[in-house]
Short mmCIF file of C-alpha atoms in Angstrom, two decimals:
data_model
loop_
_atom_site.label_atom_id
_atom_site.label_comp_id
_atom_site.label_asym_id
_atom_site.label_seq_id
_atom_site.Cartn_x
_atom_site.Cartn_y
_atom_site.Cartn_z
CA MET A 1 -3.61 22.11 6.06
CA LYS A 2 -1.80 25.64 6.65
CA LEU A 3 0.76 27.46 4.69
CA LYS A 4 2.02 28.73 7.68
CA THR A 5 2.05 25.94 9.57
CA ILE A 6 3.82 24.06 6.83
CA ALA A 7 6.50 26.52 6.91
CA ALA A 8 6.76 26.02 10.16
CA VAL A 9 7.13 22.30 10.34
CA ILE A 10 10.07 22.75 7.58
CA THR A 11 11.84 25.34 9.66
CA THR A 12 11.58 22.90 12.65
CA LEU A 13 12.99 19.96 10.73
CA ALA A 14 15.68 21.71 9.20
CA ILE A 15 17.11 23.07 12.77
CA GLY A 16 17.35 19.21 13.95
CA PHE A 17 13.86 18.93 15.37
CA THR A 18 14.48 20.51 18.37
CA ALA A 19 11.08 21.76 19.74
CA PRO A 20 7.59 22.61 17.98
CA VAL A 21 7.87 26.39 17.11
CA PHE A 22 3.86 26.36 15.79
CA ALA A 23 0.51 24.82 17.02
CA ALA A 24 -0.35 21.17 15.96
CA ASP A 25 -2.67 20.81 12.94
CA THR A 26 -4.18 17.92 11.51
CA VAL A 27 -3.58 16.08 8.31
CA THR A 28 -5.93 13.90 6.74
CA VAL A 29 -4.53 10.47 5.74
CA GLY A 30 -6.22 8.27 3.36
CA VAL A 31 -5.79 4.64 4.12
CA THR A 32 -7.70 1.37 2.94
CA THR A 33 -9.07 -1.35 4.64
CA THR A 34 -7.98 -4.00 2.44
CA GLY A 35 -4.13 -3.59 2.47
CA VAL A 36 -3.29 -6.05 5.29
CA PRO A 37 -0.77 -5.33 6.94
CA PHE A 38 -0.04 -2.06 5.79
CA THR A 39 -3.54 -0.83 6.58
CA PHE A 40 -6.65 -2.31 7.72
CA ILE A 41 -9.18 -2.05 10.50
CA ASP A 42 -8.50 -3.08 14.05
CA THR A 43 -11.90 -5.50 14.68
CA ALA A 44 -11.38 -4.54 18.91
CA THR A 45 -11.10 -1.07 18.38
CA SER A 46 -12.83 -0.37 14.70
CA LYS A 47 -10.13 2.06 13.88
CA PRO A 48 -7.42 1.76 11.10
CA THR A 49 -4.27 0.42 12.03
CA GLY A 50 -1.30 -1.32 10.18
CA ALA A 51 2.62 -0.43 9.07
CA MET A 52 1.83 2.58 6.74
CA VAL A 53 -1.09 4.02 9.55
CA GLU A 54 1.85 3.72 12.05
CA LEU A 55 4.17 5.49 10.28
CA ALA A 56 2.24 8.17 9.00
CA GLU A 57 1.35 8.93 12.79
CA ALA A 58 5.17 9.02 13.36
CA ILE A 59 5.51 11.11 10.76
CA ALA A 60 2.61 13.59 11.98
CA ALA A 61 4.15 13.11 15.44
CA GLU A 62 7.79 14.34 13.83
CA THR A 63 6.36 17.25 12.13
CA GLY A 64 4.13 18.52 15.01
CA MET A 65 0.67 17.30 13.43
CA THR A 66 -2.40 15.05 13.95
CA ALA A 67 -2.63 12.57 12.02
CA GLU A 68 -6.61 11.80 11.16
CA PHE A 69 -7.41 9.03 9.02
CA GLU A 70 -10.20 8.69 6.41
CA VAL A 71 -11.01 5.09 5.06
CA VAL A 72 -11.12 4.95 1.22
CA ALA A 73 -11.11 2.08 -1.41
CA PHE A 74 -7.54 1.41 -3.08
CA SER A 75 -8.80 2.47 -6.36
CA ALA A 76 -10.37 6.28 -4.98
CA LEU A 77 -7.43 6.94 -2.78
CA ILE A 78 -6.05 9.22 -5.56
CA PRO A 79 -8.84 10.53 -6.97
CA SER A 80 -9.55 11.75 -3.42
CA LEU A 81 -5.94 13.20 -2.71
CA THR A 82 -6.65 15.68 -5.85
CA THR A 83 -9.88 16.25 -5.18
CA GLY A 84 -8.75 17.52 -1.67
CA LYS A 85 -10.67 15.35 0.61
CA ILE A 86 -7.00 13.78 1.75
CA ASP A 87 -3.78 15.52 2.23
CA MET A 88 -1.91 12.56 1.91
CA ILE A 89 -2.10 8.84 1.18
CA SER A 90 -0.31 6.13 3.57
CA ALA A 91 -0.78 2.70 1.95
CA GLY A 92 0.83 -0.45 0.47
CA MET A 93 0.73 1.99 -2.70
CA PHE A 94 3.69 1.74 -5.62
CA ALA A 95 5.57 5.01 -6.78
CA THR A 96 5.06 4.89 -10.26
CA ASP A 97 5.82 6.75 -12.80
CA LYS A 98 2.08 6.83 -14.01
CA ARG A 99 1.01 8.13 -10.82
CA ARG A 100 3.53 10.67 -10.78
CA GLU A 101 1.94 11.84 -13.40
CA VAL A 102 -0.75 13.62 -11.12
CA VAL A 103 0.60 13.23 -7.37
CA ASP A 104 4.03 13.54 -6.03
CA PHE A 105 5.37 10.69 -3.76
CA SER A 106 8.08 10.67 -1.16
CA THR A 107 11.31 8.66 -0.74
CA PRO A 108 10.34 4.80 -0.79
CA VAL A 109 9.91 3.59 2.73
CA TYR A 110 9.61 -0.48 1.85
CA SER A 111 9.98 -2.20 -1.37
CA TYR A 112 8.54 -5.37 -2.59
CA GLY A 113 6.84 -7.28 -5.53
CA GLU A 114 3.58 -8.96 -6.21
CA GLY A 115 3.05 -12.98 -5.32
CA MET A 116 1.10 -15.21 -7.09
CA PHE A 117 -1.84 -17.48 -5.45
CA VAL A 118 -3.57 -20.34 -6.05
CA ALA A 119 -6.02 -23.19 -4.77
CA ALA A 120 -4.49 -24.75 -1.45
CA ASP A 121 -5.14 -27.93 -2.93
CA ASP A 122 -3.37 -27.35 -6.33
CA ALA A 123 -0.03 -28.24 -6.05
CA THR A 124 1.39 -26.81 -9.18
CA ASP A 125 4.19 -24.10 -8.70
CA TYR A 126 3.04 -22.09 -11.74
CA THR A 127 4.92 -19.76 -14.03
CA LEU A 128 3.30 -17.06 -15.93
CA ASP A 129 3.79 -18.87 -19.13
CA ASP A 130 1.82 -22.01 -17.58
CA LEU A 131 -1.34 -19.37 -17.30
CA ASN A 132 -1.70 -18.88 -20.89
CA GLY A 133 -5.36 -18.52 -21.79
CA ALA A 134 -6.10 -18.89 -18.03
CA THR A 135 -8.77 -16.59 -16.25
CA VAL A 136 -6.91 -14.64 -13.31
CA GLY A 137 -7.80 -12.27 -11.17
CA ALA A 138 -6.19 -8.79 -9.69
CA GLN A 139 -7.01 -5.95 -7.56
CA VAL A 140 -8.67 -2.76 -9.36
CA GLY A 141 -6.14 0.07 -9.29
CA THR A 142 -2.94 -1.87 -8.78
CA THR A 143 -0.11 -1.80 -11.12
CA PHE A 144 -0.32 -5.68 -11.24
CA ALA A 145 -3.68 -5.72 -13.04
CA ASP A 146 -1.65 -2.99 -15.36
CA THR A 147 1.07 -5.42 -16.12
CA LEU A 148 -0.91 -8.61 -16.29
CA LYS A 149 -3.10 -6.94 -19.21
CA ALA A 150 0.13 -5.58 -20.72
CA ARG A 151 1.57 -9.57 -21.70
CA GLY A 152 -2.16 -10.43 -23.47
CA THR A 153 -1.53 -13.98 -22.84
CA PHE A 154 -4.23 -14.72 -20.25
CA GLY A 155 -7.97 -15.88 -21.50
CA GLU A 156 -9.54 -13.18 -18.95
CA ILE A 157 -8.45 -10.73 -16.63
CA LYS A 158 -11.01 -10.45 -13.69
CA LEU A 159 -10.87 -7.34 -11.56
CA TYR A 160 -11.61 -7.17 -7.95
CA ASP A 161 -12.06 -4.58 -5.61
CA SER A 162 -10.37 -6.68 -2.59
CA ILE A 163 -7.53 -9.56 -2.35
CA ALA A 164 -10.28 -11.06 0.02
CA ASP A 165 -12.68 -11.35 -3.18
CA ILE A 166 -9.49 -12.61 -5.31
CA MET A 167 -9.30 -15.55 -2.73
CA ARG A 168 -12.39 -16.35 -2.79
CA ASP A 169 -12.72 -16.92 -6.42
CA VAL A 170 -9.35 -18.70 -6.50
CA LYS A 171 -10.90 -21.14 -3.29
CA LEU A 172 -14.25 -21.95 -5.53
CA GLY A 173 -11.96 -22.54 -8.53
CA ARG A 174 -13.99 -19.65 -10.41
CA ILE A 175 -10.37 -18.43 -11.41
CA LYS A 176 -7.12 -20.35 -12.01
CA ALA A 177 -4.62 -18.09 -10.07
CA GLY A 178 -4.80 -14.74 -8.16
CA PHE A 179 -2.14 -12.10 -8.03
CA GLY A 180 -1.59 -9.17 -5.25
CA ASP A 181 0.75 -7.94 -3.29
CA LYS A 182 3.11 -10.20 -1.87
CA PRO A 183 3.40 -9.14 2.07
CA ILE A 184 -0.22 -8.87 2.22
CA ILE A 185 -0.79 -12.34 0.91
CA ALA A 186 1.70 -13.68 2.95
CA TYR A 187 0.06 -11.89 6.34
CA GLN A 188 -3.33 -12.67 5.34
CA ILE A 189 -2.58 -16.81 4.87
CA SER A 190 -0.48 -17.20 7.99
CA GLN A 191 -2.96 -15.08 10.09
CA ASN A 192 -5.92 -17.74 8.43
CA PRO A 193 -4.24 -20.94 7.27
CA LYS A 194 -7.78 -21.92 6.40
CA MET A 195 -8.21 -19.56 3.74
CA GLY A 196 -8.28 -22.05 0.97
CA VAL A 197 -5.27 -20.50 -0.99
CA ARG A 198 -1.38 -20.68 -1.08
CA LEU A 199 1.58 -18.43 -2.23
CA VAL A 200 3.73 -20.08 -5.42
CA GLU A 201 6.84 -21.19 -4.62
CA GLY A 202 9.31 -19.71 -6.62
CA TYR A 203 7.15 -16.81 -8.40
CA GLN A 204 8.94 -14.22 -9.83
CA PRO A 205 7.63 -10.72 -9.41
CA MET A 206 6.74 -9.29 -12.73
CA LYS A 207 7.94 -5.85 -11.68
CA PRO A 208 9.00 -5.48 -8.25
CA GLY A 209 8.40 -1.80 -6.67
CA ASP A 210 8.97 1.04 -3.89
CA VAL A 211 6.13 2.02 -1.64
CA ALA A 212 5.82 5.67 -0.58
CA LEU A 213 3.47 7.88 0.47
CA ALA A 214 1.60 10.40 -1.69
CA VAL A 215 0.75 14.10 -1.68
CA SER A 216 -0.95 16.68 -4.11
CA LYS A 217 1.53 17.99 -6.21
CA GLU A 218 0.33 21.74 -5.13
CA ASN A 219 1.49 20.30 -1.47
CA THR A 220 5.10 20.47 -1.50
CA ALA A 221 5.82 21.91 1.78
CA LEU A 222 3.95 18.78 3.28
CA LEU A 223 6.39 16.73 0.76
CA ASP A 224 9.40 18.36 2.23
CA ALA A 225 8.47 17.77 5.62
CA VAL A 226 7.23 14.15 5.05
CA ASN A 227 10.40 13.44 3.43
CA ALA A 228 12.49 15.20 6.11
CA ALA A 229 10.48 13.39 9.03
CA ILE A 230 11.13 9.97 7.48
CA ALA A 231 14.74 10.29 6.72
CA LYS A 232 14.92 10.79 10.59
CA LEU A 233 13.00 7.64 11.31
CA LYS A 234 15.44 6.04 9.07
CA ASP A 235 18.29 6.97 10.74
CA SER A 236 16.59 6.05 14.53
CA GLY A 237 15.47 2.88 13.29
CA ALA A 238 11.94 3.73 14.35
CA LEU A 239 11.08 3.01 10.89
CA ALA A 240 12.39 -0.42 10.38
CA LYS A 241 10.54 -1.51 13.74
CA ILE A 242 7.21 -0.28 12.72
CA PHE A 243 7.33 -2.51 9.70
CA ALA A 244 9.13 -5.55 11.48
CA LYS A 245 6.09 -4.89 14.03
CA TYR A 246 3.84 -6.07 11.21
CA GLY A 247 6.32 -9.28 9.58
CA LEU A 248 7.79 -6.62 7.10
#
């Protein structure tokens, strides 16, 4: 992204989004296909869609840019950002202190915690203590996986590339329970009640977090532009409408 263009973006934001005074530029946004309803592929168009995709498009529009989306595995999003393959991450990613060591996050746009899910025919509403010694699953690269490991109470914690893979093994009885982003799990189950898993009622998240967009530490101008756009979208109610559209 051209620094001259970003400077013009910030100037425009500062004077109240009056009119573009610069030529539109492109921002490459990293998304993942495993984050329904935050980010996923629309089967009808074969293009990325979801709440965080629409948010990135809205932010780009506010700043006079065009968003181009790059599909990346969740665990590869930050490496892709730090190596310059993408300009920004817009996914269901928590802004954690560990991640802040290598990237910068925008102001939060959504908050939630993880959910626990078990086989649909398992009626027990487990607590974490009930699963001592059990084999459970989590998605690689997530904060949930790190927090589960830190407990040191499970027999084994299997790491998976996607929530769909975890759901499959829970359904087949290969692992006792799975953990993942609660909104993503709830949305997938609502869309396909025959998935063979259910959310555990009453489960208390270990560590709720804030979802935010991420940029490289060298791109402070883009971060300022993104934060200004988010503030405007919040004030207008547009941000809330985007998330409500996807049941969030």
